PDB file of C-alpha atoms in Angstrom:
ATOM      1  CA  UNK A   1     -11.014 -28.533  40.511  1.00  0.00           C
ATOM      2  CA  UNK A   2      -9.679 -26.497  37.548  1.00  0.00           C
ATOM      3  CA  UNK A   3     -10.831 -23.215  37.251  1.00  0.00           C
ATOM      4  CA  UNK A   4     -13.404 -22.575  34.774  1.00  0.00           C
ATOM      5  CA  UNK A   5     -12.183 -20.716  31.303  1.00  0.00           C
ATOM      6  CA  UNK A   6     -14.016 -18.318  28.961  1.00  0.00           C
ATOM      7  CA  UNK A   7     -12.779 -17.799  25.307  1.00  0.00           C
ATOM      8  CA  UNK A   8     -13.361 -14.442  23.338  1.00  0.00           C
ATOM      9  CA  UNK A   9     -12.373 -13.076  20.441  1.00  0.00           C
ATOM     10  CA  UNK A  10     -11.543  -9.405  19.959  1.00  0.00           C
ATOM     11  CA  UNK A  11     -11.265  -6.723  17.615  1.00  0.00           C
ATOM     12  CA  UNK A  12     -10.771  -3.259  16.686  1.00  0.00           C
ATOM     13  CA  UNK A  13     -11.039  -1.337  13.371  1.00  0.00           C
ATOM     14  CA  UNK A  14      -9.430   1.778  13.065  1.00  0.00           C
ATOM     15  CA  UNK A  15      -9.593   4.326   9.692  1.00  0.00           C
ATOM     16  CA  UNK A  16      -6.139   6.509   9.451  1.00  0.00           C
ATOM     17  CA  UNK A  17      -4.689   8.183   7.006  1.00  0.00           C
ATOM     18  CA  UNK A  18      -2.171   6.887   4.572  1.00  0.00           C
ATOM     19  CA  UNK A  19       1.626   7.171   5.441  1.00  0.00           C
ATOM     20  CA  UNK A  20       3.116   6.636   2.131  1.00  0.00           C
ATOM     21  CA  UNK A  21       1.762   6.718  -1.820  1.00  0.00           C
ATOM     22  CA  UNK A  22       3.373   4.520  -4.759  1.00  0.00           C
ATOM     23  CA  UNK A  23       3.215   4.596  -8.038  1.00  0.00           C
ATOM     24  CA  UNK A  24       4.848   3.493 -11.270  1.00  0.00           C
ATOM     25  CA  UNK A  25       5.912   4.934 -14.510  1.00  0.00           C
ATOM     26  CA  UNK A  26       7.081   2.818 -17.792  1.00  0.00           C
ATOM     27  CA  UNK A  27       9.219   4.257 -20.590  1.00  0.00           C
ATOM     28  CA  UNK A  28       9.137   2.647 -24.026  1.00  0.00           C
ATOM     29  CA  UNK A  29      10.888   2.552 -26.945  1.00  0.00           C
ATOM     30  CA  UNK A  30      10.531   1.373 -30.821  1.00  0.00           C
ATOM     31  CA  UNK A  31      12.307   1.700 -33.486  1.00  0.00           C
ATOM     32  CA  UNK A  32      13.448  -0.804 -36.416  1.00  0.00           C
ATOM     33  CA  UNK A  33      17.095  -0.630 -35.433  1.00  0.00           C
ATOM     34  CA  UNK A  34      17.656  -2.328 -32.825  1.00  0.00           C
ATOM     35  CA  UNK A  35      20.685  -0.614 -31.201  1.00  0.00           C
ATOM     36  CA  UNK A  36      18.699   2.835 -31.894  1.00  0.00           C
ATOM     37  CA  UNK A  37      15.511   0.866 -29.536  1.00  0.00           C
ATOM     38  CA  UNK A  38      18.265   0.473 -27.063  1.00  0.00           C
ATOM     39  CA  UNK A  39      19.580   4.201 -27.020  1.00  0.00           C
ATOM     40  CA  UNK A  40      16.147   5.769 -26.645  1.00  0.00           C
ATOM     41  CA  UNK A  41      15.218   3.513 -23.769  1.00  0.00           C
ATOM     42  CA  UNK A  42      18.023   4.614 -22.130  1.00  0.00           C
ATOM     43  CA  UNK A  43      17.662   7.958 -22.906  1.00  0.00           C
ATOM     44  CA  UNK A  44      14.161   8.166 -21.397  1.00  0.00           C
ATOM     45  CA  UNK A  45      14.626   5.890 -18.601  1.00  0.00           C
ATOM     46  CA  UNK A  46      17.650   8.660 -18.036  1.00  0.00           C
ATOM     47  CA  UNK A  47      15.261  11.268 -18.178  1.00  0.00           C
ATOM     48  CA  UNK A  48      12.460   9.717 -15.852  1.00  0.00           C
ATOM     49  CA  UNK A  49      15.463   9.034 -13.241  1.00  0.00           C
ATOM     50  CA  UNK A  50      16.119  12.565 -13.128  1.00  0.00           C
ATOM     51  CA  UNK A  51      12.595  14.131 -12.835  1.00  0.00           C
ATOM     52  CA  UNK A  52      12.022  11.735 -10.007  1.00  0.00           C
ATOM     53  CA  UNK A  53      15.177  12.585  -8.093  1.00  0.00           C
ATOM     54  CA  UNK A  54      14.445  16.882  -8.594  1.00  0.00           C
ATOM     55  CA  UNK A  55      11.582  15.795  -6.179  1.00  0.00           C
ATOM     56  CA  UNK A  56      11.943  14.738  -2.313  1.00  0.00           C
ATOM     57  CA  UNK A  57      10.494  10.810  -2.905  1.00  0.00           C
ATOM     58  CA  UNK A  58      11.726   7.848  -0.725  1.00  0.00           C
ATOM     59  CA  UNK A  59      12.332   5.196  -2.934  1.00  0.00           C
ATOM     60  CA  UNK A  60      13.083   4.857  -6.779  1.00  0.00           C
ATOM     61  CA  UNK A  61      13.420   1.264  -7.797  1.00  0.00           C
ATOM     62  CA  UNK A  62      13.224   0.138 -11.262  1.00  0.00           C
ATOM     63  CA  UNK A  63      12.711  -3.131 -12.835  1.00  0.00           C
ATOM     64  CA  UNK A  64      10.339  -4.818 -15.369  1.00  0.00           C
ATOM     65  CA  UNK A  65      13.108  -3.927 -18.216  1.00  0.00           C
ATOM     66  CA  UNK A  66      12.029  -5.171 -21.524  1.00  0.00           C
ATOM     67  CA  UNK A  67      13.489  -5.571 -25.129  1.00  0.00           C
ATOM     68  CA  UNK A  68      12.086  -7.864 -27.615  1.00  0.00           C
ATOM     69  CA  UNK A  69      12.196  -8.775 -31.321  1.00  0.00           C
ATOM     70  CA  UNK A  70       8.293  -8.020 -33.327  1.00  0.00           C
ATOM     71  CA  UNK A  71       8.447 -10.532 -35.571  1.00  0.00           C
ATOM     72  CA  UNK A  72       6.675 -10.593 -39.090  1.00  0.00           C
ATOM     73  CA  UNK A  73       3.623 -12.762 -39.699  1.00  0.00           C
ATOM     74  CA  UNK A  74       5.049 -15.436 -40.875  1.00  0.00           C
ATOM     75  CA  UNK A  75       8.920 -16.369 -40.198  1.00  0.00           C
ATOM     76  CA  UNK A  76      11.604 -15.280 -38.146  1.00  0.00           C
ATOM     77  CA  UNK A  77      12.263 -11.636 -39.757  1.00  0.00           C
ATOM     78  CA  UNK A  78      12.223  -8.776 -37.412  1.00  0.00           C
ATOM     79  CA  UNK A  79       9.951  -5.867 -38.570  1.00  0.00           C
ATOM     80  CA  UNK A  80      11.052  -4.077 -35.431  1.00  0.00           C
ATOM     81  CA  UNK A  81      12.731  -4.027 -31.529  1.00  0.00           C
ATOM     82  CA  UNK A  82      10.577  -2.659 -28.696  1.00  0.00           C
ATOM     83  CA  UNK A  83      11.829  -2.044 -25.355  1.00  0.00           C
ATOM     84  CA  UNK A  84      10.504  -1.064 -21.907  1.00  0.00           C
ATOM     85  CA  UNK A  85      11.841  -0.353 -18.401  1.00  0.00           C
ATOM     86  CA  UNK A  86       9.247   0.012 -15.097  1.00  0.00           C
ATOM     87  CA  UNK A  87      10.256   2.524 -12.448  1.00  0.00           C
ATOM     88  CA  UNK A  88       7.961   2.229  -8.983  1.00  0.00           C
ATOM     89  CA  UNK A  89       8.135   5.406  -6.636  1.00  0.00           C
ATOM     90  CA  UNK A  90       7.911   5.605  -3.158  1.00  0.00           C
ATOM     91  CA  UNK A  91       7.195   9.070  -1.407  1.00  0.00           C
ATOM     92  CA  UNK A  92       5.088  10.274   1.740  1.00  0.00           C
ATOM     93  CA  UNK A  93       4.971  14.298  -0.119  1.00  0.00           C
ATOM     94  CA  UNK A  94       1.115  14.083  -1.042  1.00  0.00           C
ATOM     95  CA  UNK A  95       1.401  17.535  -2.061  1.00  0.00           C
ATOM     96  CA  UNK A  96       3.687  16.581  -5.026  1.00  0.00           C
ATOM     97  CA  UNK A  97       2.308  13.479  -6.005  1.00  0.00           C
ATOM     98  CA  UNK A  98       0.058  14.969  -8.611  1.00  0.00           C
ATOM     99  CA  UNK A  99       2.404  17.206 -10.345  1.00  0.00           C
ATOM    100  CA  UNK A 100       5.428  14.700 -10.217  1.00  0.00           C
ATOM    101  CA  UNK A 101       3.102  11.885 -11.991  1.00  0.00           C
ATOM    102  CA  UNK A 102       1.482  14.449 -14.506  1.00  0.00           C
ATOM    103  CA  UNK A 103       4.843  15.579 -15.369  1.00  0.00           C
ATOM    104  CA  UNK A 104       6.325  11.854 -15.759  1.00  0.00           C
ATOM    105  CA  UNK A 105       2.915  11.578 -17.761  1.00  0.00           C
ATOM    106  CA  UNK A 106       3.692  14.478 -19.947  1.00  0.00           C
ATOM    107  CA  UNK A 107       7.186  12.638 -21.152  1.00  0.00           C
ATOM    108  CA  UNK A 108       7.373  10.931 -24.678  1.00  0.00           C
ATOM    109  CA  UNK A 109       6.426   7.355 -24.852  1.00  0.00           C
ATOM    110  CA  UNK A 110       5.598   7.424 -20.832  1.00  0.00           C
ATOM    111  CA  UNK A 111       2.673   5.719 -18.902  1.00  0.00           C
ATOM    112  CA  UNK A 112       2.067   6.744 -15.483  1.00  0.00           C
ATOM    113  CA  UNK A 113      -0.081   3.703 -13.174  1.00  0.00           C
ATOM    114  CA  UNK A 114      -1.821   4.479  -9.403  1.00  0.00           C
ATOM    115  CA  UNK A 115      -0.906   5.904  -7.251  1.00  0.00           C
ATOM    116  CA  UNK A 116      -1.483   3.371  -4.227  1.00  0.00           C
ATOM    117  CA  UNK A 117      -1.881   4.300  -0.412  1.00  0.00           C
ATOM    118  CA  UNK A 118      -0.155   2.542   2.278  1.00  0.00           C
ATOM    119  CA  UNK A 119       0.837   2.254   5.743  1.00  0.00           C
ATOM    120  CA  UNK A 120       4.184   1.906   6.833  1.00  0.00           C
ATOM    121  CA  UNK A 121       5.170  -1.806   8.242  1.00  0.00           C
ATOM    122  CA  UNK A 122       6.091  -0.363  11.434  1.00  0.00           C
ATOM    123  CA  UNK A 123       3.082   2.031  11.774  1.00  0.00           C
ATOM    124  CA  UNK A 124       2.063   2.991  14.951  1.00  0.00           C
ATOM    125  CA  UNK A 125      -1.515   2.677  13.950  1.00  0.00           C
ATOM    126  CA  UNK A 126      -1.100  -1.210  13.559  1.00  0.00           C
ATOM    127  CA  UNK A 127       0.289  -1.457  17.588  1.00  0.00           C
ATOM    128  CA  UNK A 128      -2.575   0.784  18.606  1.00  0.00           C
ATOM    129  CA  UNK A 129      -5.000  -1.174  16.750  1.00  0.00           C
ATOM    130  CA  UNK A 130      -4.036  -4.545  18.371  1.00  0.00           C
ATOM    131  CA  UNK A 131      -3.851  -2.629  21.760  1.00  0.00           C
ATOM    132  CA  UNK A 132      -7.216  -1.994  21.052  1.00  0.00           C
ATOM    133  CA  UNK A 133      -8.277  -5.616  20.208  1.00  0.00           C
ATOM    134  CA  UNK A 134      -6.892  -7.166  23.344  1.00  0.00           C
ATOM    135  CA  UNK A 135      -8.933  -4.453  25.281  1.00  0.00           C
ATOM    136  CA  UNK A 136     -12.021  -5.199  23.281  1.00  0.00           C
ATOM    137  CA  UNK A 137     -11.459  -8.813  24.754  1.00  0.00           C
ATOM    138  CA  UNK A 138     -11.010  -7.997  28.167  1.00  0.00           C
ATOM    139  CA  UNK A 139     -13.958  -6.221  27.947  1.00  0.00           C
ATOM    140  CA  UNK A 140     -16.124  -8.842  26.210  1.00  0.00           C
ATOM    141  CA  UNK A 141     -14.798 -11.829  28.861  1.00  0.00           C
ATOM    142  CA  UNK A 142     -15.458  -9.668  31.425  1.00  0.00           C
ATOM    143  CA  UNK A 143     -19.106  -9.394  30.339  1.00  0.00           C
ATOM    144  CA  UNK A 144     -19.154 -13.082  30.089  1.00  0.00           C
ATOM    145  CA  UNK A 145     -18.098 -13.593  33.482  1.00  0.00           C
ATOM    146  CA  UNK A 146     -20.181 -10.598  34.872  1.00  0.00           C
ATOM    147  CA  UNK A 147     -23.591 -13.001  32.988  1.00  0.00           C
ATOM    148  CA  UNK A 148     -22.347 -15.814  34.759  1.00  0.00           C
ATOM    149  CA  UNK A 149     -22.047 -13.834  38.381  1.00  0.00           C
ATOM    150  CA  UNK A 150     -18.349 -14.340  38.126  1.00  0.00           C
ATOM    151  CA  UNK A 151     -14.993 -12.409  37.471  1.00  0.00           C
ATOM    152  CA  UNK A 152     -11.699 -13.026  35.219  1.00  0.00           C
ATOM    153  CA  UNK A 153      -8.927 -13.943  37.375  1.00  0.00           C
ATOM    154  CA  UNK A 154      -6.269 -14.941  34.937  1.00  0.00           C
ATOM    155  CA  UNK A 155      -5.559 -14.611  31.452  1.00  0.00           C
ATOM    156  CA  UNK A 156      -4.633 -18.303  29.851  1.00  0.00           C
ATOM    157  CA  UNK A 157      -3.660 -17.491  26.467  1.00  0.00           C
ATOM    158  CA  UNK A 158      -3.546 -14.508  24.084  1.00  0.00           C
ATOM    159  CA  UNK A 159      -3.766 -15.727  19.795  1.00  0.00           C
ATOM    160  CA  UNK A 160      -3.019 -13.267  17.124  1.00  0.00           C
ATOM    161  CA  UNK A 161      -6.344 -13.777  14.464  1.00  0.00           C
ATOM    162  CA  UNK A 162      -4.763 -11.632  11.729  1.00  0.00           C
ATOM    163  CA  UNK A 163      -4.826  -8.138  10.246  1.00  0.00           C
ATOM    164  CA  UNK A 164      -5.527  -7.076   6.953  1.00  0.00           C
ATOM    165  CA  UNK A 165      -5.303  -2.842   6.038  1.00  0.00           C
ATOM    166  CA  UNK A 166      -8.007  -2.060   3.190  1.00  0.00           C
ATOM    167  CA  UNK A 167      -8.760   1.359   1.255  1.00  0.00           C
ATOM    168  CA  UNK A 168     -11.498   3.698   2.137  1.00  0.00           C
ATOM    169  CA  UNK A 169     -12.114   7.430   0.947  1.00  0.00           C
ATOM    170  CA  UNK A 170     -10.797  10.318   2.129  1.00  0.00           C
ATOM    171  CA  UNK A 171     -10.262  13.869   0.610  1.00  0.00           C
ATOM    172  CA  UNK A 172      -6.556  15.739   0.890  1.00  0.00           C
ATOM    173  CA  UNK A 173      -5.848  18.782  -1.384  1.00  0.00           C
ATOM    174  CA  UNK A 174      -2.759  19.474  -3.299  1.00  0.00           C
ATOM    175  CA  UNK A 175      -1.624  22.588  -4.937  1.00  0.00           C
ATOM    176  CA  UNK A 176       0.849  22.609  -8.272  1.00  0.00           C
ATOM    177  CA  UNK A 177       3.179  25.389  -9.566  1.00  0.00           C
ATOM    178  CA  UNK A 178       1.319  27.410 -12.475  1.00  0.00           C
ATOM    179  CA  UNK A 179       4.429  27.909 -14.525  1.00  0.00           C
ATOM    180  CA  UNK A 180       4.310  24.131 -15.762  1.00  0.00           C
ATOM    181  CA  UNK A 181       2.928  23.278 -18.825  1.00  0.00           C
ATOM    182  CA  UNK A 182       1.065  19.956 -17.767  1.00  0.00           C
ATOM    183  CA  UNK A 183      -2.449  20.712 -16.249  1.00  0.00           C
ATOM    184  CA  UNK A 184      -3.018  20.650 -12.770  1.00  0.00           C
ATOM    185  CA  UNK A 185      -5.146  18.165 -10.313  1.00  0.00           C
ATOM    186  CA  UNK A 186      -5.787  17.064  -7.528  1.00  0.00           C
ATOM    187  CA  UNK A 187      -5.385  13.372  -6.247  1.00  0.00           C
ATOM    188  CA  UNK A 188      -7.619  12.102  -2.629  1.00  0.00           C
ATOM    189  CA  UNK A 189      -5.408  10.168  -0.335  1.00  0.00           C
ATOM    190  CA  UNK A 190      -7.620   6.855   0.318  1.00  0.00           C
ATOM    191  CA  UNK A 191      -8.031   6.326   4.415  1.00  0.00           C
ATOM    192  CA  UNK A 192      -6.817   3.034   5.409  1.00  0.00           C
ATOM    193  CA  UNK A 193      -8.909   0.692   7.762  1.00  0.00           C
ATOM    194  CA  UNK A 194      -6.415  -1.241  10.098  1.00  0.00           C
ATOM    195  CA  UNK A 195      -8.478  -4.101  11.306  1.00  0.00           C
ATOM    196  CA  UNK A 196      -6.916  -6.601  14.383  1.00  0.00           C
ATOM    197  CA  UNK A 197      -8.573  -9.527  15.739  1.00  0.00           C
ATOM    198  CA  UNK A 198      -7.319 -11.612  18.701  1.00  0.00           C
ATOM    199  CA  UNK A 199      -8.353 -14.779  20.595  1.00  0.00           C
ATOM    200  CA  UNK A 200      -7.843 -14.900  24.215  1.00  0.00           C
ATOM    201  CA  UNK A 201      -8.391 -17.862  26.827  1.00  0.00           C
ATOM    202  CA  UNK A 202      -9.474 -16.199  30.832  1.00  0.00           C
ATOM    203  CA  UNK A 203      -9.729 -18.028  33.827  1.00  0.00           C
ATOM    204  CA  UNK A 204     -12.739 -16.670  35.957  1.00  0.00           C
ATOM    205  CA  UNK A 205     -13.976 -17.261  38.995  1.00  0.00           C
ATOM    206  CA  UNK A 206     -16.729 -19.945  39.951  1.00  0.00           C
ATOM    207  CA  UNK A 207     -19.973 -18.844  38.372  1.00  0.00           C
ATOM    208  CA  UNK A 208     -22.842 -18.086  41.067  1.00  0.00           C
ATOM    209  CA  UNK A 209     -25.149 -18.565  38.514  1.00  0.00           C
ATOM    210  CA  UNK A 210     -24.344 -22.095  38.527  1.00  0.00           C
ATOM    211  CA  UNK A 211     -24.723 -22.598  41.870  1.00  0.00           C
ATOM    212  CA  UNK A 212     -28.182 -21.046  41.674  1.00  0.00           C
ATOM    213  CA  UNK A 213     -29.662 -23.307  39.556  1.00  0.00           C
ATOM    214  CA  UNK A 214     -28.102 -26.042  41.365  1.00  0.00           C
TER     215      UNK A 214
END
């Protein structure tokens, strides 16, 4: 006779701070000429490249460019070209984040968007999380079997349920040199909740309970 088999799910939640920020920052340019539309967005994409790259960030990658025609109400005269070019940044300095984006912020024609927290793919907070899941399992088959007057003997399968990292609160300070003419503050990293969930299959041993009321 088979041995009897208990399935569980586990899980663990786990609030860490973030590894990484991102952000983005989009230049624009207008102008009736179109060639002179062209030259400015260059000019101030130029410019955003180079305040990025004075700081210590991980990753500059632009994209989103943009240049269109603004048509007139009615037919296909152009009143005027506008243009646009998206630059996300990647960097794991906190203490920098709020000057570098106020300063991007301060440029001409500039909007500045998040910033956004993140873990890392290969964070060691999403293999100590699942660690932790599996563990919560073991412990919550062994209750099972300890109920039924029995024992795991085996484990029969192990099924990864998913994880999914959301933003909580948490509160970081950052500090800005006073000789810059933007104003200074202060931006709270957001804790992220790692949250595993596993299914696992045990063999146990034959319930005494059973027998009991037998």
């Amino acid at each position: 006779m088979a041995d009897p088999v208990v399935a569980v799910r586990g899980e663990a939640v786990r609030e860490v701070p973030p590894e990484i920020a991102r952000f983005s920052v989009t230049v624009a340019a207008r102008d009736k000429d179109r060639q002179a539309t062209l030259r400015r967005l260059a000019e101030r994409a130029e410019q955003t490249r180079a305040l990025v790259d004075s700081y210590s960030v991980e990753r500059r990658e632009s994209g989103g460019l943009q240049v269109f025609p603004e048509r007139k109400r009615s037919g296909e005269k152009v009143a005027a070209y506008q243009g646009s070019v998206t630059t996300t940044v990647t960097l794991a300095d906190f203490d920098v984040l709020g000057e570098l984006m106020l300063r991007l912020a301060d440029q001409e024609q500039t909007s500045v968007s998040g910033p956004w927290w993140e873990l890392r793919p290969d964070s060691p907070a999403q293999r100590e999380v699942r660690r932790a899941a599996i563990e919560d399992a073991i412990a919550v088959a062994r209750d099972y079997a300890a109920a039924l007057g029995a024992r795991i003997t085996a484990l029969v399968e192990v099924a990864d349920a998913g994880m999914r990292p959301q933003p909580m609160f948490a509160r970081a300070g950052m500090e800005r040199d006073a000789a810059l003419s933007v104003p200074s503050i202060d931006l709270d990293p957001q804790v992220q909740t790692v949250h595993a969930a596993i299914e696992a299959r045990f063999t146990i041993s034959a319930p005494s309970v059973l027998s009991e009321v037998g």
